Tab-separated table of C-alpha atoms in Angstrom:
chain	number	residue	atom	x	y	z
S	1	MET	CA	37.509	6.907	-27.368
S	2	ILE	CA	34.680	5.833	-25.919
S	3	GLU	CA	34.718	2.298	-24.429
S	4	ALA	CA	30.889	0.519	-25.127
S	5	ARG	CA	31.518	-0.624	-21.910
S	6	ARG	CA	31.709	2.403	-20.050
S	7	LEU	CA	28.110	2.757	-21.723
S	8	HIS	CA	26.482	0.028	-20.632
S	9	ILE	CA	27.212	0.496	-17.767
S	10	LEU	CA	26.263	4.491	-17.315
S	11	ARG	CA	22.730	3.390	-18.745
S	12	ALA	CA	22.393	0.499	-16.295
S	13	VAL	CA	22.992	3.211	-13.654
S	14	ALA	CA	20.208	5.186	-15.193
S	15	ASP	CA	17.572	2.545	-14.761
S	16	HIS	CA	18.547	1.416	-12.401
S	17	ARG	CA	19.035	4.924	-10.406
S	18	THR	CA	21.854	3.364	-6.930
S	19	VAL	CA	25.548	2.366	-8.119
S	20	THR	CA	25.920	-0.595	-5.251
S	21	ALA	CA	22.115	-1.298	-8.441
S	22	ALA	CA	23.544	-0.954	-11.708
S	23	ALA	CA	26.317	-3.488	-10.015
S	24	ALA	CA	24.633	-6.154	-9.093
S	25	ALA	CA	22.515	-5.878	-12.159
S	26	LEU	CA	25.435	-6.015	-14.295
S	27	TYR	CA	27.541	-8.918	-11.982
S	28	LEU	CA	30.174	-6.421	-10.871
S	29	THR	CA	31.696	-4.564	-7.733
S	30	PRO	CA	30.422	-1.252	-6.806
S	31	SER	CA	33.353	-0.676	-6.477
S	32	ALA	CA	34.202	-1.028	-9.509
S	33	VAL	CA	31.108	0.052	-11.705
S	34	SER	CA	32.340	3.257	-9.821
S	35	GLN	CA	35.309	3.944	-11.193
S	36	GLN	CA	34.543	2.807	-14.914
S	37	LEU	CA	31.586	6.115	-14.045
S	38	THR	CA	35.648	8.754	-13.087
S	39	ALA	CA	36.937	6.467	-16.538
S	40	LEU	CA	33.984	7.877	-18.849
S	41	GLU	CA	33.595	11.165	-17.513
S	42	GLN	CA	37.230	11.246	-17.871
S	43	GLU	CA	37.544	9.997	-21.984
S	44	THR	CA	34.025	13.424	-22.332
S	45	GLY	CA	35.960	15.747	-20.393
S	46	HIS	CA	32.339	16.206	-18.734
S	47	ARG	CA	30.435	15.343	-15.255
S	48	LEU	CA	27.959	12.520	-15.887
S	49	VAL	CA	26.595	11.487	-12.396
S	50	GLU	CA	25.105	13.221	-9.364
S	51	ARG	CA	25.358	10.567	-6.045
S	52	GLY	CA	22.652	12.494	-3.791
S	53	ALA	CA	20.764	11.012	-0.601
S	54	LYS	CA	18.475	8.951	-2.995
S	55	GLY	CA	21.256	7.707	-5.223
S	56	VAL	CA	22.644	8.381	-8.590
S	57	ARG	CA	20.932	11.013	-10.879
S	58	LEU	CA	21.960	11.430	-14.449
S	59	THR	CA	23.969	15.486	-14.679
S	60	PRO	CA	22.523	17.351	-17.958
S	61	ALA	CA	25.771	16.716	-19.701
S	62	GLY	CA	24.543	13.252	-19.377
S	63	GLU	CA	21.416	12.444	-20.241
S	64	ILE	CA	23.191	13.896	-24.041
S	65	LEU	CA	25.279	11.035	-22.862
S	66	LEU	CA	23.016	8.294	-22.454
S	67	SER	CA	20.036	9.786	-25.921
S	68	HIS	CA	22.881	8.411	-27.939
S	69	THR	CA	23.750	5.331	-26.400
S	70	ASN	CA	20.536	4.348	-26.570
S	71	ALA	CA	21.815	4.098	-30.307
S	72	VAL	CA	25.074	3.356	-30.441
S	73	LEU	CA	23.997	0.040	-27.816
S	74	ALA	CA	21.446	-0.226	-30.284
S	75	GLN	CA	23.294	-0.376	-33.064
S	76	LEU	CA	25.736	-2.898	-31.918
S	77	GLU	CA	23.643	-4.856	-31.437
S	78	ARG	CA	22.486	-5.260	-35.069
S	79	ALA	CA	25.957	-5.870	-35.671
S	80	GLU	CA	26.016	-8.392	-33.802
S	81	ALA	CA	23.139	-9.546	-35.816
S	82	GLU	CA	24.562	-9.350	-39.038
S	83	LEU	CA	27.830	-10.653	-38.265
S	84	ALA	CA	26.082	-13.833	-36.720
S	85	ALA	CA	23.827	-14.087	-39.652
S	86	TYR	CA	27.271	-13.859	-41.629
S	87	SER	CA	28.050	-16.870	-39.153
S	88	SER	CA	25.212	-18.875	-40.627
S	89	GLY	CA	24.608	-18.852	-36.636
S	90	ALA	CA	21.822	-21.271	-37.102
S	91	ALA	CA	22.715	-23.466	-33.260
S	92	GLY	CA	23.156	-21.554	-29.820
S	93	THR	CA	21.169	-20.853	-26.643
S	94	VAL	CA	18.142	-18.393	-26.690
S	95	THR	CA	17.519	-17.824	-22.438
S	96	VAL	CA	13.968	-15.934	-22.377
S	97	ALA	CA	12.515	-14.606	-19.363
S	98	SER	CA	8.704	-15.268	-18.639
S	99	PHE	CA	5.728	-14.654	-16.426
S	100	ALA	CA	4.532	-18.284	-15.337
S	101	THR	CA	0.607	-18.215	-17.218
S	102	GLY	CA	3.576	-16.612	-19.945
S	103	ILE	CA	5.569	-19.961	-20.085
S	104	ALA	CA	2.797	-22.017	-20.308
S	105	LEU	CA	0.014	-19.898	-23.059
S	106	VAL	CA	3.870	-19.186	-25.509
S	107	VAL	CA	6.608	-20.168	-24.499
S	108	ALA	CA	6.434	-23.920	-23.409
S	109	PRO	CA	4.655	-24.329	-27.558
S	110	ALA	CA	7.575	-22.046	-28.748
S	111	LEU	CA	10.075	-24.447	-27.533
S	112	ALA	CA	8.151	-27.052	-29.004
S	113	ARG	CA	7.986	-24.883	-32.291
S	114	LEU	CA	11.869	-24.422	-32.634
S	115	ALA	CA	12.332	-27.991	-31.649
S	116	SER	CA	11.237	-28.822	-35.287
S	117	THR	CA	11.759	-25.243	-37.203
S	118	ALA	CA	14.711	-24.535	-35.901
S	119	PRO	CA	16.709	-27.682	-33.777
S	120	GLY	CA	19.735	-25.792	-32.930
S	121	ILE	CA	18.066	-22.913	-30.824
S	122	GLN	CA	17.827	-23.981	-27.198
S	123	LEU	CA	15.203	-22.378	-25.078
S	124	ARG	CA	16.123	-21.543	-21.509
S	125	VAL	CA	13.776	-19.950	-19.558
S	126	GLN	CA	13.123	-18.380	-16.675
S	127	ASP	CA	9.878	-17.453	-14.410
S	128	ALA	CA	10.182	-13.823	-14.143
S	129	GLU	CA	6.753	-11.741	-13.223
S	130	GLY	CA	7.296	-8.456	-16.639
S	131	ASP	CA	7.860	-5.777	-14.315
S	132	ALA	CA	11.262	-7.861	-13.474
S	133	SER	CA	11.862	-9.045	-17.176
S	134	LEU	CA	12.455	-5.712	-18.819
S	135	PRO	CA	15.103	-5.183	-16.933
S	136	MET	CA	16.918	-8.314	-16.671
S	137	VAL	CA	16.492	-7.904	-20.649
S	138	LEU	CA	18.536	-4.954	-20.479
S	139	ASP	CA	21.302	-5.658	-18.421
S	140	ARG	CA	22.125	-9.164	-20.319
S	141	GLN	CA	20.539	-11.150	-17.812
S	142	VAL	CA	18.222	-13.000	-20.383
S	143	ASP	CA	17.923	-12.393	-24.318
S	144	VAL	CA	13.761	-12.353	-24.327
S	145	ALA	CA	11.426	-11.350	-22.480
S	146	VAL	CA	8.201	-11.799	-22.520
S	147	ALA	CA	5.926	-8.940	-20.621
S	148	VAL	CA	2.851	-7.183	-19.047
S	149	GLU	CA	2.380	-3.730	-20.318
S	150	TYR	CA	1.923	-2.017	-17.426
S	151	ARG	CA	1.609	1.628	-15.444
S	152	GLY	CA	5.136	2.804	-15.966
S	153	ALA	CA	6.239	0.420	-18.939
S	154	PRO	CA	8.756	0.947	-21.245
S	155	PRO	CA	6.413	2.834	-24.679
S	156	ALA	CA	6.882	0.499	-27.749
S	157	ASP	CA	8.628	3.338	-28.866
S	158	ASP	CA	11.542	2.962	-25.537
S	159	PRO	CA	14.515	3.402	-27.878
S	160	ARG	CA	16.422	0.308	-25.680
S	161	LEU	CA	13.215	-2.492	-26.215
S	162	ALA	CA	11.989	-3.448	-29.375
S	163	HIS	CA	8.832	-4.446	-28.654
S	164	VAL	CA	6.924	-8.268	-30.724
S	165	SER	CA	2.877	-7.506	-29.524
S	166	LEU	CA	1.868	-11.758	-29.061
S	167	TYR	CA	-1.740	-10.953	-26.969
S	168	ALA	CA	-4.582	-9.283	-25.171
S	169	GLU	CA	-6.446	-11.439	-22.593
S	170	PRO	CA	-9.092	-10.102	-20.328
S	171	PHE	CA	-9.657	-10.496	-16.421
S	172	ASP	CA	-12.307	-11.619	-15.461
S	173	ALA	CA	-14.692	-11.310	-12.239
S	174	VAL	CA	-14.301	-14.787	-9.681
S	175	VAL	CA	-17.521	-14.683	-6.702
S	176	PRO	CA	-17.406	-16.872	-3.691
S	177	VAL	CA	-20.632	-19.086	-4.653
S	178	SER	CA	-22.826	-17.554	-1.597
S	179	HIS	CA	-21.918	-14.299	-2.992
S	180	ARG	CA	-24.791	-11.773	-4.457
S	181	LEU	CA	-24.010	-11.608	-7.426
S	182	ALA	CA	-23.037	-14.867	-7.861
S	183	ASP	CA	-26.206	-15.773	-10.535
S	184	ALA	CA	-26.348	-12.205	-12.849
S	185	GLY	CA	-24.839	-12.771	-16.588
S	186	GLU	CA	-21.751	-10.504	-15.804
S	187	VAL	CA	-20.228	-8.625	-12.985
S	188	PRO	CA	-20.383	-4.234	-13.310
S	189	LEU	CA	-17.085	-3.792	-11.395
S	190	ALA	CA	-18.974	-1.011	-9.437
S	191	GLU	CA	-20.943	-3.605	-7.713
S	192	LEU	CA	-18.053	-5.096	-5.850
S	193	ALA	CA	-17.050	-1.369	-4.230
S	194	LYS	CA	-17.561	-2.679	-0.844
S	195	ASP	CA	-16.860	-5.932	-1.177
S	196	PRO	CA	-12.973	-7.191	0.740
S	197	TRP	CA	-10.654	-7.502	-2.291
S	198	ILE	CA	-7.571	-10.557	-2.639
S	199	GLY	CA	-5.501	-9.175	-5.608
S	200	PRO	CA	-1.861	-9.090	-6.697
S	201	TYR	CA	1.026	-7.197	-4.606
S	202	PRO	CA	2.233	-3.818	-5.907
S	203	GLY	CA	4.487	-3.960	-7.484
S	204	ASN	CA	3.114	-7.073	-10.091
S	205	PRO	CA	1.201	-5.341	-13.255
S	206	CYS	CA	-2.072	-7.105	-12.868
S	207	HIS	CA	-1.914	-5.679	-9.624
S	208	ASP	CA	-2.369	-1.949	-11.704
S	209	VAL	CA	-4.417	-3.436	-14.480
S	210	VAL	CA	-7.389	-4.356	-11.102
S	211	VAL	CA	-6.301	-1.373	-9.863
S	212	LEU	CA	-7.323	0.843	-12.347
S	213	ALA	CA	-9.934	-0.524	-13.778
S	214	CYS	CA	-11.547	-0.678	-10.072
S	215	GLU	CA	-10.231	3.288	-9.992
S	216	ASN	CA	-12.405	3.254	-13.772
S	217	ALA	CA	-15.637	1.826	-11.752
S	218	GLY	CA	-15.266	4.787	-9.395
S	219	PHE	CA	-13.870	3.193	-6.334
S	220	GLN	CA	-10.403	1.744	-4.389
S	221	PRO	CA	-10.375	-1.846	-3.791
S	222	ARG	CA	-9.736	-2.378	-0.222
S	223	LEU	CA	-8.041	-5.374	-1.303
S	224	GLU	CA	-7.658	-7.262	2.529
S	225	HIS	CA	-5.184	-9.967	0.606
S	226	SER	CA	-2.817	-9.787	-1.592
S	227	SER	CA	-1.029	-13.308	-3.103
S	228	ASP	CA	0.645	-13.318	-6.913
S	229	ASP	CA	0.587	-17.111	-7.048
S	230	PHE	CA	-3.512	-16.794	-8.871
S	231	ARG	CA	-4.342	-20.447	-7.419
S	232	ALA	CA	-4.625	-18.760	-3.781
S	233	VAL	CA	-5.968	-15.852	-5.133
S	234	VAL	CA	-9.064	-18.435	-6.190
S	235	ALA	CA	-8.421	-20.768	-2.872
S	236	LEU	CA	-9.008	-17.695	-1.328
S	237	ALA	CA	-12.099	-16.433	-2.867
S	238	SER	CA	-13.206	-20.221	-2.538
S	239	ALA	CA	-12.870	-19.963	1.681
S	240	ASP	CA	-15.226	-16.189	1.517
S	241	ALA	CA	-12.490	-14.406	2.042
S	242	GLY	CA	-13.009	-11.647	-0.569
S	243	VAL	CA	-13.498	-11.260	-4.601
S	244	ALA	CA	-11.212	-10.796	-7.369
S	245	LEU	CA	-10.360	-10.289	-11.076
S	246	VAL	CA	-8.195	-12.572	-12.421
S	247	PRO	CA	-6.873	-13.693	-15.909
S	248	ARG	CA	-8.995	-15.803	-18.076
S	249	SER	CA	-6.107	-17.547	-18.834
S	250	ALA	CA	-4.949	-17.946	-15.273
S	251	LEU	CA	-8.199	-19.648	-14.902
S	252	ILE	CA	-7.174	-22.882	-17.316
S	253	GLY	CA	-7.165	-25.686	-15.573
S	254	MET	CA	-7.567	-23.888	-11.674
S	255	ASP	CA	-10.141	-26.229	-8.614
S	256	LEU	CA	-12.686	-23.787	-9.476
S	257	THR	CA	-14.729	-25.311	-6.649
S	258	GLY	CA	-16.726	-22.670	-4.457
S	259	VAL	CA	-16.137	-19.756	-6.169
S	260	VAL	CA	-17.410	-18.669	-9.891
S	261	VAL	CA	-15.970	-16.900	-12.627
S	262	ARG	CA	-18.597	-14.719	-15.268
S	263	PRO	CA	-16.855	-11.530	-16.819
S	264	VAL	CA	-17.407	-8.028	-16.553
S	265	ASP	CA	-19.746	-6.239	-17.174
S	266	GLY	CA	-19.208	-3.263	-20.469
S	267	VAL	CA	-15.969	-2.723	-20.977
S	268	ALA	CA	-14.194	-5.245	-19.465
S	269	PRO	CA	-10.158	-4.512	-17.354
S	270	THR	CA	-6.780	-5.894	-20.067
S	271	ARG	CA	-3.167	-7.636	-20.236
S	272	ARG	CA	-1.171	-7.501	-23.506
S	273	VAL	CA	1.343	-8.784	-23.387
S	274	PHE	CA	4.831	-8.534	-25.759
S	275	ALA	CA	7.990	-9.902	-26.205
S	276	ALA	CA	10.476	-7.475	-26.165
S	277	VAL	CA	14.426	-8.010	-26.984
S	278	ARG	CA	17.398	-5.421	-26.237
S	279	ARG	CA	16.663	-2.852	-29.532
S	280	GLY	CA	18.918	-3.919	-33.109
S	281	ALA	CA	19.075	-7.592	-31.569
S	282	GLU	CA	15.666	-8.468	-33.183
S	283	GLU	CA	17.077	-9.741	-36.254
S	284	HIS	CA	20.321	-11.541	-35.162
S	285	PRO	CA	19.582	-15.318	-36.165
S	286	LEU	CA	19.445	-16.824	-33.230
S	287	ILE	CA	16.325	-14.621	-31.344
S	288	ARG	CA	14.440	-14.275	-35.045
S	289	PRO	CA	12.993	-17.803	-34.798
S	290	VAL	CA	11.850	-17.609	-31.116
S	291	LEU	CA	10.433	-14.318	-32.001
S	292	ASP	CA	9.048	-15.405	-34.968
S	293	ALA	CA	7.881	-18.622	-33.146
S	294	LEU	CA	6.368	-16.857	-29.761
S	295	GLY	CA	3.834	-15.034	-32.054
S	296	ALA	CA	3.070	-17.927	-34.170
S	297	VAL	CA	1.397	-19.169	-30.998
S	298	ALA	CA	0.310	-16.544	-29.592
S	299	GLY	CA	-1.953	-16.581	-32.974
S	300	GLU	CA	-3.009	-19.987	-33.458
């Protein structure tokens, strides 16, 4: 009989591509992960993984088992949810990973809302970029991720995750007060093609939004300065170091001395924010109120 614990390890290896990375995510040693994979191969009677210089990949038999793994683990999450509901699991801790602006906009207000609507539920919040929070959910390090859509992100119909849309917001152009377009009502991105740019590092979901918006305007941005902290991005723009695109909510309460903020001409680049949990866990009596609170706050 196949052990579900080993299926979870198989999925982690498929997600992380190396035994070492999967072991770190699962708080196991690489040897323990290798032993469990070997045991799983013995249980199934098939070779499931192939190791190479660039990491680990699943064999065709491994891919077949992985497709069933996602369904099995989702069903186990549903079973846990129903059992928790049966025992009226109205008290407990839910861990939420979110990027900083998401914490300010929806997570912190949801925490305050839960204090009155579900006082038995305690939120434990961790700051994590959207591309980091989704693997944290899959690896059971956190229960809920508040993340941003980005190229390469798991799609809404991913069999491992259940998505709840929260909000979408535009990016605004941030230019120095001395910039030639500082007096424009709206900024055409194509007019910034020759400017130096300031933006997040590759891997940050907002980096993808900025680069894709510029590509759609017909150019590749010349990123001279990089920071994942939008306060630093705006500070550099105020020092006349370049131009930037910044999510509108990230500008709230920020010192904008030395810069001008203008909407983008035409279709503005947008970041779409969603909450994600392991598929099957969305109706857990501890997690469902958290998702409802996040959705209610985002809709206000």
